[in-house]
Coordinates of C-alpha atoms and ligand atoms in Angstrom, one line a residue:
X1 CA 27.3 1.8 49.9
X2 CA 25.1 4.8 49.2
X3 CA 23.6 5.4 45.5
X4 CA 22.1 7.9 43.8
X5 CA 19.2 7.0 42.1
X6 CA 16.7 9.7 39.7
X7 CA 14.3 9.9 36.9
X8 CA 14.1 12.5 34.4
X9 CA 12.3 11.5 31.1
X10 CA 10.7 13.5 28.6
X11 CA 10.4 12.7 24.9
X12 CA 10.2 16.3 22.8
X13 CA 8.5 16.6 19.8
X14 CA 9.5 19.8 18.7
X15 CA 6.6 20.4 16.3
X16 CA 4.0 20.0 19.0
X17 CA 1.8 22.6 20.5
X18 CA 1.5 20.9 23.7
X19 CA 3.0 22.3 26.8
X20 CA 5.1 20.7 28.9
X21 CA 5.2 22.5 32.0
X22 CA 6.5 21.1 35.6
X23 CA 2.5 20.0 36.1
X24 CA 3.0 17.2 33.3
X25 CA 5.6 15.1 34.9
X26 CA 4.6 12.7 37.5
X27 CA 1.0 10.9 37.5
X28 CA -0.6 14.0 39.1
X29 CA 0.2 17.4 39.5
X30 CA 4.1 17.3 39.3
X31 CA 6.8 15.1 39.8
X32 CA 7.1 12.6 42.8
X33 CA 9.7 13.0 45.5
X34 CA 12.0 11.0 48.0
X35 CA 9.9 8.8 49.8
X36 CA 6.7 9.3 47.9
X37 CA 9.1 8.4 44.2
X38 CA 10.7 4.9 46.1
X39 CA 7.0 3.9 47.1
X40 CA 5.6 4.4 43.4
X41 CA 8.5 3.0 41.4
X42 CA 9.3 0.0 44.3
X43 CA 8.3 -3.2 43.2
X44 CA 7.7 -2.0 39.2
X45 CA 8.9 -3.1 36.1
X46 CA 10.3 0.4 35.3
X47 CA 14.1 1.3 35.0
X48 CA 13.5 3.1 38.5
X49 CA 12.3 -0.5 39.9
X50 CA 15.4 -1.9 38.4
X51 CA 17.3 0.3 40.0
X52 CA 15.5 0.2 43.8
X53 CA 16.0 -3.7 43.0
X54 CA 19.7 -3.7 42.7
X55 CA 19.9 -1.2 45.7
X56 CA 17.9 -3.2 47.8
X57 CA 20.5 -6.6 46.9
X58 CA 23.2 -4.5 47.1
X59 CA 22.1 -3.5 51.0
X60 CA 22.9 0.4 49.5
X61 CA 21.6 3.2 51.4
X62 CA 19.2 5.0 48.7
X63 CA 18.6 8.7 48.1
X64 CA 15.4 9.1 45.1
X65 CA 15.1 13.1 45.2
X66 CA 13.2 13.2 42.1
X67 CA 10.8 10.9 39.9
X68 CA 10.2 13.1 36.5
X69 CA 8.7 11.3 34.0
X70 CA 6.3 13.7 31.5
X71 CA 4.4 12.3 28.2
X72 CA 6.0 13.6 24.9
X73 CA 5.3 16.8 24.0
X74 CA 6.9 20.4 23.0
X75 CA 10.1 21.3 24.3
X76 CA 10.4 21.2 28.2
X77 CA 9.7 24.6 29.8
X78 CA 13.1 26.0 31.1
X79 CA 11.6 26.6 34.8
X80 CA 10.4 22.8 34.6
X81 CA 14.1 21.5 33.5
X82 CA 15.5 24.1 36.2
X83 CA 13.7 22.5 38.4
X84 CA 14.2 18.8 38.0
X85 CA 18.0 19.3 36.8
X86 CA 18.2 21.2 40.3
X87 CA 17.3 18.9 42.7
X88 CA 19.1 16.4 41.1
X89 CA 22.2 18.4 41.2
X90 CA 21.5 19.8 44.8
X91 CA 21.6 16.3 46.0
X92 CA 25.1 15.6 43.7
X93 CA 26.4 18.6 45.4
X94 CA 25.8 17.2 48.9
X95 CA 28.2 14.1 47.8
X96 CA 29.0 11.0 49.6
X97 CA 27.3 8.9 46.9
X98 CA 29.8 5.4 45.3
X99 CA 27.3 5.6 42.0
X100 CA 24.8 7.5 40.4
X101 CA 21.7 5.5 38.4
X102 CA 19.9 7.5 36.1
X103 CA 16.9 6.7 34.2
X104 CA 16.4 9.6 31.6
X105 CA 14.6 8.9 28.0
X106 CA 17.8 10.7 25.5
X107 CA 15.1 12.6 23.5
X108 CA 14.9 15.5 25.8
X109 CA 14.9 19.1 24.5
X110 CA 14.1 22.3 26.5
X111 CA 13.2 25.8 25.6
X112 CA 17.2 26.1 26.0
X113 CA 19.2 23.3 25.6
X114 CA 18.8 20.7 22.4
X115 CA 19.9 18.2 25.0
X116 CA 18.5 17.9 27.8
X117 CA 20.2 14.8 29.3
X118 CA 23.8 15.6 27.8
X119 CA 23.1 19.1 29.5
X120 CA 22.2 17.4 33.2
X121 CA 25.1 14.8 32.8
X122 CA 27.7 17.8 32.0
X123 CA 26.5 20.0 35.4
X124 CA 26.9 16.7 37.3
X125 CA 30.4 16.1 36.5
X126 CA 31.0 19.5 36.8
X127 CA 29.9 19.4 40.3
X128 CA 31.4 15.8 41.0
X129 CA 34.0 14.4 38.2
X130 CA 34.8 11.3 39.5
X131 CA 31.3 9.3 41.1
X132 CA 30.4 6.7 38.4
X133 CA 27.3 7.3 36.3
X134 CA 24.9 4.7 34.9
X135 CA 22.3 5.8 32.7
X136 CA 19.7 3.8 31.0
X137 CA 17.7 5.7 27.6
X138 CA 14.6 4.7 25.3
X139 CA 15.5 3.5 22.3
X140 CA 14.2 6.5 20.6
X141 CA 17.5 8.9 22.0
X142 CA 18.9 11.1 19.7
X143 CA 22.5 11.1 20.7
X144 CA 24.6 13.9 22.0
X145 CA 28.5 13.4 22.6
X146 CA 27.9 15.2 26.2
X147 CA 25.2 11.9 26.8
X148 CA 28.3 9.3 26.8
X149 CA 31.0 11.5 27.4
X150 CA 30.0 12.6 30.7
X151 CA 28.7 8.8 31.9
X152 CA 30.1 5.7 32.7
X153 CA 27.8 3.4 31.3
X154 CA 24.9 3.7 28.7
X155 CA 22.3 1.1 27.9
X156 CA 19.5 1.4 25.6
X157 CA 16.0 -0.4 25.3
X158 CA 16.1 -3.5 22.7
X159 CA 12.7 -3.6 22.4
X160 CA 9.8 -1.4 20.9
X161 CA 7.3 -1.2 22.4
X162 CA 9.4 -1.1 25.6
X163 CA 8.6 -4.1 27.5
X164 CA 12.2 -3.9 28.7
X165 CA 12.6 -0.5 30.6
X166 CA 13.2 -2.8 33.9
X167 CA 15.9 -5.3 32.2
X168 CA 17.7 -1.9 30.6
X169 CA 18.5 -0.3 33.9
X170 CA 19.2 -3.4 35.8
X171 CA 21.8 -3.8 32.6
X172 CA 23.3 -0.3 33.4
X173 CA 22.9 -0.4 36.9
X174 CA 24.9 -4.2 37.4
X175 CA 28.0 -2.7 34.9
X176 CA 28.5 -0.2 37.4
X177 CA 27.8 -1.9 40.4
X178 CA 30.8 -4.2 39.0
X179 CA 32.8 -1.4 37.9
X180 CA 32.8 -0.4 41.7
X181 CA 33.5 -3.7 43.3
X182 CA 37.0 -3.6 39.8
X183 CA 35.7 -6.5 38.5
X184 CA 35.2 -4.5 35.1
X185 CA 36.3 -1.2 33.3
X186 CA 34.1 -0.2 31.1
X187 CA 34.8 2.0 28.5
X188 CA 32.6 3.4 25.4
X189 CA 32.6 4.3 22.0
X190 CA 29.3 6.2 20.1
X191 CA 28.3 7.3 17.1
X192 CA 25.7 8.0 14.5
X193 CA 24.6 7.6 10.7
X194 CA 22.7 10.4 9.1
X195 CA 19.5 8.9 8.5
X196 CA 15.8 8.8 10.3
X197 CA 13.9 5.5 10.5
X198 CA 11.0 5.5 10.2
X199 CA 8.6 5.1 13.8
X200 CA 5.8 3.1 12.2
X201 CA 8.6 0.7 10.7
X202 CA 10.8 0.5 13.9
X203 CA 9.0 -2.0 15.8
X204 CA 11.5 -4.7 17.1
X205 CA 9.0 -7.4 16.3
X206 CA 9.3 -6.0 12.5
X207 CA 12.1 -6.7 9.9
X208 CA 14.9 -4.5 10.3
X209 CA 15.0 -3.5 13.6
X210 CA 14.2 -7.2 14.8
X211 CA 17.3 -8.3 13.2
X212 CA 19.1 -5.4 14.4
X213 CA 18.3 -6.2 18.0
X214 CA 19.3 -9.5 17.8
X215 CA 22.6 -8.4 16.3
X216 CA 22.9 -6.1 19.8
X217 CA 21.9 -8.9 22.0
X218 CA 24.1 -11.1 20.4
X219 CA 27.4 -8.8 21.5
X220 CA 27.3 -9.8 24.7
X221 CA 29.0 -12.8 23.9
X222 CA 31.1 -11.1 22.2
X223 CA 32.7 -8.9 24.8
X224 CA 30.4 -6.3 25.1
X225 CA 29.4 -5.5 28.3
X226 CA 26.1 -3.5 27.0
X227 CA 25.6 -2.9 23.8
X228 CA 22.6 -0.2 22.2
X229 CA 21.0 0.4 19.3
X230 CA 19.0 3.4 18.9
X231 CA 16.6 4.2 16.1
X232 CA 15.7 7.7 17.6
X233 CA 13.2 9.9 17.3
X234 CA 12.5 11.5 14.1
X235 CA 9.6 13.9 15.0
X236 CA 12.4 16.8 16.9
X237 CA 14.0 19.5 14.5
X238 CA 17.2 18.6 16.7
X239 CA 21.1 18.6 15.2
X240 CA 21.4 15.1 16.4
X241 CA 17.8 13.7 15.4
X242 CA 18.3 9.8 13.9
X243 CA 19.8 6.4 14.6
X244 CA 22.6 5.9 17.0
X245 CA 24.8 3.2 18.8
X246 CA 26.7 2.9 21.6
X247 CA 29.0 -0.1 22.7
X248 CA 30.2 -0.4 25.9
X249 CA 33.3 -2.9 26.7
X250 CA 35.2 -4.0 29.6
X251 CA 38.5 -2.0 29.0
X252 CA 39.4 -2.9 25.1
X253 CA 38.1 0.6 23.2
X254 CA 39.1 -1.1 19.9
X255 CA 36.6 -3.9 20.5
X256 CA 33.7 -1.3 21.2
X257 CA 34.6 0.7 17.8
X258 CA 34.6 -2.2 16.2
X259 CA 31.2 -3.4 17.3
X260 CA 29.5 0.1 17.2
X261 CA 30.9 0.6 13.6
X262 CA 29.3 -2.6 12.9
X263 CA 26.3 -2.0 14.1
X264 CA 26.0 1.5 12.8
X265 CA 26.8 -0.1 9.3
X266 CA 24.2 -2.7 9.7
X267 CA 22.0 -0.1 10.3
X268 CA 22.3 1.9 7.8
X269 CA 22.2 -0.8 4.7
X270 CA 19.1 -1.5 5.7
X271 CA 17.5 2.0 5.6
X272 CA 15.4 1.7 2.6
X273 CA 14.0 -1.1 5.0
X274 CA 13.0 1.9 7.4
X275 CA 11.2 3.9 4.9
X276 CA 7.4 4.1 5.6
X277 CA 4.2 3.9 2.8
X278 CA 1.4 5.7 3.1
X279 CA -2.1 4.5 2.3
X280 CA -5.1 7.2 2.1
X281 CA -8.0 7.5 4.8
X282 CA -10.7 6.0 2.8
X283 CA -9.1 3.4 1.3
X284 CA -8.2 1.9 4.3
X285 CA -11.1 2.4 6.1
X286 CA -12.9 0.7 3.1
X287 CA -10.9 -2.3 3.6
X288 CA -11.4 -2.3 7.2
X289 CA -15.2 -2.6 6.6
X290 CA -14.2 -5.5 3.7
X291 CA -12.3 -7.5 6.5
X292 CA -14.2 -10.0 7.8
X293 CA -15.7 -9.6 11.4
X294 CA -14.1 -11.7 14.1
X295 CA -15.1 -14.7 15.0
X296 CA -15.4 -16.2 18.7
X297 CA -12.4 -16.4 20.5
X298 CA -10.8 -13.4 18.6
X299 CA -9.9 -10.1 18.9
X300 CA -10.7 -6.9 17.7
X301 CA -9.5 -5.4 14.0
X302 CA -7.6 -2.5 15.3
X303 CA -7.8 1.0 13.8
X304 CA -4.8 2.7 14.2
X305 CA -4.6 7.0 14.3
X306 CA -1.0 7.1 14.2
X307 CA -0.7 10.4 13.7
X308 CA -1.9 11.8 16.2
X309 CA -0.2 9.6 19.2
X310 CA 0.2 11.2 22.2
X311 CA 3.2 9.3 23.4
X312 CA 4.7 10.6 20.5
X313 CA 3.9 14.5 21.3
X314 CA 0.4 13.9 19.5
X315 CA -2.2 16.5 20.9
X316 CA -4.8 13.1 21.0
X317 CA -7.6 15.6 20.4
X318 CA -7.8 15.1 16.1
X319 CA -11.1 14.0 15.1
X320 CA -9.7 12.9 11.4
X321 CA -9.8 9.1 11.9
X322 CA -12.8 9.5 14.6
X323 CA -14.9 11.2 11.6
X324 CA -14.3 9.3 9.0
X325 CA -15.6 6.2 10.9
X326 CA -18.2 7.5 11.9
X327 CA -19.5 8.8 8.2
X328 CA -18.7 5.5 6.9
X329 CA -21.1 3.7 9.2
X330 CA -18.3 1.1 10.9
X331 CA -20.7 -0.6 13.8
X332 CA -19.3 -1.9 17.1
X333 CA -16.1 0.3 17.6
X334 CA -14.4 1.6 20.8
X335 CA -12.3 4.5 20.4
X336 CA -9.0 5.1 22.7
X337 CA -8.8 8.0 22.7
X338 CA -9.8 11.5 22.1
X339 CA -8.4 14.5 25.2
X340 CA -10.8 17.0 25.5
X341 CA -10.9 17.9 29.3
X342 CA -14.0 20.3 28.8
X343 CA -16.1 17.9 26.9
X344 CA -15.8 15.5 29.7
X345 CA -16.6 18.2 32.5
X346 CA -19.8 18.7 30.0
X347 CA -20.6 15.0 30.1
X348 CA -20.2 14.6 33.9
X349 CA -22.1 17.3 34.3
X350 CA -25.0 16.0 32.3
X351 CA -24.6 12.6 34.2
X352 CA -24.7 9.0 33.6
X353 CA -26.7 7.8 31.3
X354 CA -28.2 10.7 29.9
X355 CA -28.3 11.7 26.0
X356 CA -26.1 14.8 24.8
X357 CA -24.3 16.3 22.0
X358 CA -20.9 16.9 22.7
X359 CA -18.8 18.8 19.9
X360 CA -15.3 16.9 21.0
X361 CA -11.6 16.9 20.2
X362 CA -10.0 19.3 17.3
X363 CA -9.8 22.4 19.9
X364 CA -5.9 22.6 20.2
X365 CA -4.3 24.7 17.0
X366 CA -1.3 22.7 15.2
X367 CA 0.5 25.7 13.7
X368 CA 3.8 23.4 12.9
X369 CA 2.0 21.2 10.6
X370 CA -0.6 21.9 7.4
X371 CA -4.4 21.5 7.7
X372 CA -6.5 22.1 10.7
X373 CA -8.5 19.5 12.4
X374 CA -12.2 20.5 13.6
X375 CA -13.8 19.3 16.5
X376 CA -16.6 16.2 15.6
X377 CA -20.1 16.2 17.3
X378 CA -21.3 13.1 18.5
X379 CA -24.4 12.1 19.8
X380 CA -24.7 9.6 22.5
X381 CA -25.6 8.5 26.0
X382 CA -23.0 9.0 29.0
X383 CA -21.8 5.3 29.8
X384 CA -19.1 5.6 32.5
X385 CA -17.7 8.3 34.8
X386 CA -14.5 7.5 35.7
X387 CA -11.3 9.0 37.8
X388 CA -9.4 7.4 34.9
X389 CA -6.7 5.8 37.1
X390 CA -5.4 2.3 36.9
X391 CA -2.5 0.1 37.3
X392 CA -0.7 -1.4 33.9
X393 CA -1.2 -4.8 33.1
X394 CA 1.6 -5.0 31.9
X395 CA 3.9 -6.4 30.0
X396 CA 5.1 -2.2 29.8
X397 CA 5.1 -0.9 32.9
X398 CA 3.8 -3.8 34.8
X399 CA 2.3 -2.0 38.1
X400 CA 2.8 1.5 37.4
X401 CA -0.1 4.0 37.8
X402 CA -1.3 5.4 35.2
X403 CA -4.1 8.6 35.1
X404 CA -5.7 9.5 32.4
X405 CA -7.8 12.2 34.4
X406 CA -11.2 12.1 34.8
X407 CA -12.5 9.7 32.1
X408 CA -15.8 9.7 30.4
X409 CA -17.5 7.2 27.8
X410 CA -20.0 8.4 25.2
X411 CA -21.7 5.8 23.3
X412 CA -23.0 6.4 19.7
X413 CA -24.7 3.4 19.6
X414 CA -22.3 1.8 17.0
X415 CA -19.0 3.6 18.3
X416 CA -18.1 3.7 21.8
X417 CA -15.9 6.8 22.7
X418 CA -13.6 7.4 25.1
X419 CA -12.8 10.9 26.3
X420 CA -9.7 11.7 28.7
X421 CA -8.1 14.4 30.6
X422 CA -4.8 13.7 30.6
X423 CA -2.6 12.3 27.8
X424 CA -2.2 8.2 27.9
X425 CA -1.0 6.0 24.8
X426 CA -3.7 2.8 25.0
X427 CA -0.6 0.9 25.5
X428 CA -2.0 -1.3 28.2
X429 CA -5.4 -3.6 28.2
X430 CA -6.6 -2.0 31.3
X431 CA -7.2 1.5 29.6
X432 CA -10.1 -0.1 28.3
X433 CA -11.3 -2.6 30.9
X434 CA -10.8 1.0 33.5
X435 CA -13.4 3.2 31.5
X436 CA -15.8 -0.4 31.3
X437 CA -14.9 -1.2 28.0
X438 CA -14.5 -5.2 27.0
X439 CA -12.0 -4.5 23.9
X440 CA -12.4 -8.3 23.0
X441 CA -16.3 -7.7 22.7
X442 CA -15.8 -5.2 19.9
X443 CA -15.5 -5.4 16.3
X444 CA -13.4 -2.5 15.6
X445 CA -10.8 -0.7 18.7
X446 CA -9.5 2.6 17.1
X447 CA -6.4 3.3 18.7
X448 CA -4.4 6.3 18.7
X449 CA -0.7 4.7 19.0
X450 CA 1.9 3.8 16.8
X451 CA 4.2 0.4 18.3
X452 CA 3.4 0.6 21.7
X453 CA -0.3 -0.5 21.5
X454 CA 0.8 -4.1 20.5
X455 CA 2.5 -4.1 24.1
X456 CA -0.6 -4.8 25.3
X457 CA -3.3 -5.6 22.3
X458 CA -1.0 -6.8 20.1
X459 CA -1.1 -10.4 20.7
X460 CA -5.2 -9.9 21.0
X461 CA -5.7 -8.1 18.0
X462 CA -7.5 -10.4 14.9
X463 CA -5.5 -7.4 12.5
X464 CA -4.3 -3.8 12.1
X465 CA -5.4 -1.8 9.4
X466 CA -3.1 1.6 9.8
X467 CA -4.9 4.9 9.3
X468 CA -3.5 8.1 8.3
X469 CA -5.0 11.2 9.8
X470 CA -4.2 14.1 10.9
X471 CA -1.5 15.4 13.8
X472 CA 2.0 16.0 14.6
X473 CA 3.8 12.8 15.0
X474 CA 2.2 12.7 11.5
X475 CA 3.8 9.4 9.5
X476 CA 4.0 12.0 6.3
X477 CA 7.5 13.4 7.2
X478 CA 7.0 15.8 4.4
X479 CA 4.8 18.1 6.6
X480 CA 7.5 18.4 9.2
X481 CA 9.8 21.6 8.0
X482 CA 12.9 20.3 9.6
X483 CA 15.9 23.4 9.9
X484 CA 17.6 22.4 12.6
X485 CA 18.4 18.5 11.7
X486 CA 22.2 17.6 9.9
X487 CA 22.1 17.4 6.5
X488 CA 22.3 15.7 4.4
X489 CA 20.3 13.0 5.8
X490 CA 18.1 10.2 4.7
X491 CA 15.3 10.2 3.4
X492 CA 14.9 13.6 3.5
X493 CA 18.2 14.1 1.2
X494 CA 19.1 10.4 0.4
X495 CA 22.4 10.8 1.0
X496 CA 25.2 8.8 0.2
X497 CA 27.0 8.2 3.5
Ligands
ZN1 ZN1 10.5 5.4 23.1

């Protein structure tokens, strides 16, 4: 048997100013490659490791020409998706392959194409029209017909955060390693409601979206082969932005409308459930200071800048939160993180453990949303010098490298900050432990994240208190000027369906 296994994965928020050139995928300067891809992904709990995994059982001969895997950010530069799309399709060209895996993200947009994924899927079949196709997507996919149409098999993540990128591919890959050996047929059906939950209230530890998961895990005792639930992501002026389902059954198309109209239903009674409320800056940084500190043997109150999360096309470089916690005097915080490549260039040059002034973050213009954030200057002594690379802890991304650049910390003497080079969600513990930091030492972590920070903290943290800044996953969806998205669709329009 001889598969086809490749990773292209970019979540777009079309409202951000930061590029996304070919340099941004992979965990240095482009994407990995054949041998070099197998070696990183091997062994992981990524969909790519999933897929190696089943390979590897199967005795399949593997080709992995491309690992392409960029953090969210403005649409994909059409010589980067050229370039990706290319190889892929170079090596479909070449043919000989019994299945095709795919691990793309379903949020993709280019400078071109509103669908990135549906638009790779389509040249494919064009090129080959019969080789099955499993993909696996993040449950933040904003549907296109071409992404189903032009697949076998689809499965989605359940959870967010994404603890289950490995169990998602291995759940895509196995349908179509069945479909191959006729033990099964699958067959799909799609579709979506016009609405856009909220991300701070799609967790799938949180009521609705917990429920809703459940509801899709259940299915598969109900005769669906794979069924997928996906919120979407609101933060892309695409047609197709919003919540989505797909069902996939073993030959009975009736059952899989059934269950996606089901689901899609469910879905969309609970929207009001989906709906976000927003709480000033100073108000909740007063009641941060009101909460009481922790006590041995617990964790830190978290912080969280959610608008400006870089896993979510944030620029991580607005100083909003950082300020404010700094004027009102909160003691014993670490901050996670602000970007600011030149301020730590500054700070390495002036060395360890020597005193500086570094005016940091606010340096990369927002033109999509209102208000400007200014850089902050902080005053502090140079604590670490780091190359910024570690491997997760996991549960997300157990194993996986992951480079924030070089890394410096800058200590205030109450506030502990954390400058980077390269964009990384704190979404794992060992972002901290990495730059030196004990997180469970502190009073305060300031995070900027949305969901995914609980993959890793979440079950450390003593409490959360949720702090509106500034940035452009901003959790104020009435500073995004959406044109392209359907309407009427909810909240924006509250729509009757
Ligand atoms: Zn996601």
């Amino acid at each position: 048997m001889r598969l086809l296994i490749a990773m292209m994965k970019h979540e777009t928020n079309t409202f951000s100013p930061v590029p996304t050139p070919l340099a941004r995928f992979g965990h240095g300067p482009g994407p990995l490659y054949g041998e070099a891809a197998i070696n990183a992904y091997r062994g992981t709990g990524s969909g790519l490791g999933a897929y190696l995994d089943l390979a590897e059982r199967k005795g399949a001969e593997v080709l992995l020409p491309i690992a392409a895997g960029a953090s969210p950010s403005r649409p994909v530069e059409d010589a980067a998706y050229e370039h990706i799309a290319g190889i892929i399709c170079d090596a479909v060209a070449k043919g000989g392959f019994d299945g095709i895996l795919l691990d793309l993200h379903g949020a993709m947009v280019t400078e071109s194409f509103e669908d990135g994924e549906g638009e790779l899927l389509r040249r494919i079949r064009a090129l080959d029209p019969t080789t099955p196709i499993a993909v696996a997507y993040d449950m933040h996919a904003n549907l296109y017909p071409a992404m189903i149409e032009n697949a076998t098999v689809v499965a989605g993540y359940r959870t967010y955060p994404h603890i289950d990128t490995y169990d998602t591919a291995h759940r895509a890959g196995e349908i179509l390693l069945a479909s191959l050996r006729g033990a099964v047929r699958p067959v799909m059906a799609w579709g979506n409601v016009p609405m856009l939950p909220h991300v701070m209230r799609q967790g799938s530890d949180d009521h609705p979206n917990r429920e809703l998961q459940a509801r899709v895990a259940a299915m598969s005792t109900e005769g669906a082969l794979a069924a997928s639930l996906f919120t979407g992501f609101p933060h892309a002026d695409i047609a197709n932005a919003g919540l989505s389902a797909v069902v996939v059954t073993d030959g009975d198309q009736a059952l899989a409308e059934r269950l996606r109209d089901e689901l899609l239903d469910r879905a969309w009674g609970e929207r009001e459930a989906f709906l976000y409320r927003l709480e000033p800056l100073e108000q909740s940084l007063a009641r941060a200071k009101a909460l009481d500190p922790p006590q041995p043997g617990e964790g830190p109150i978290v912080l969280l800048d959610h608008y400006d999360n870089c896993a979510s096309g944030g620029t991580m470089d607005t100083t909003a939160v950082l300020a404010a916690i700094l004027r009102a005097g909160l003691d014993n915080v670490a901050a996670f993180a602000i970007y600011d490549p030149a301020a730590v260039q500054q700070a390495i040059a002036a060395g360890i453990g020597s005193e500086i002034a570094l005016a940091i973050g606010g340096k990369m213009a927002m033109p999509q949303i209102p208000g400007e954030s200014r850089p902050v200057t902080v005053t502090g002594t140079v604590n670490t010098i780091s190359s910024g690379r570690f491997r997760n802890k996991g549960p997300m991304g157990r194993g996986v490298l992951t480079d924030m650049g070089p890394s410096v910390v800058i200590d205030t003497g109450k506030v502990e900050i954390a400058l980077i080079s390269r964009h990384v969600e704190p979404s794992d513990l060992n972002c901290f432990y990495a730059l030196g930091i004990d997180p469970m030492q502190k009073r305060f972590l300031m995070l900027k994240s949305r969901i995914h920070w609980r993959a890793g903290l979440g079950n450390v943290a003593k409490s959360v208190v949720e702090c509106a800044g500034m940035g452009v996953c901003t959790s104020d969806y009435s500073q995004l000027s959406f044109k392209n998205v359907r309407r009427p669709i909810y909240p924006l329009d509250l729509p009757n369906r």
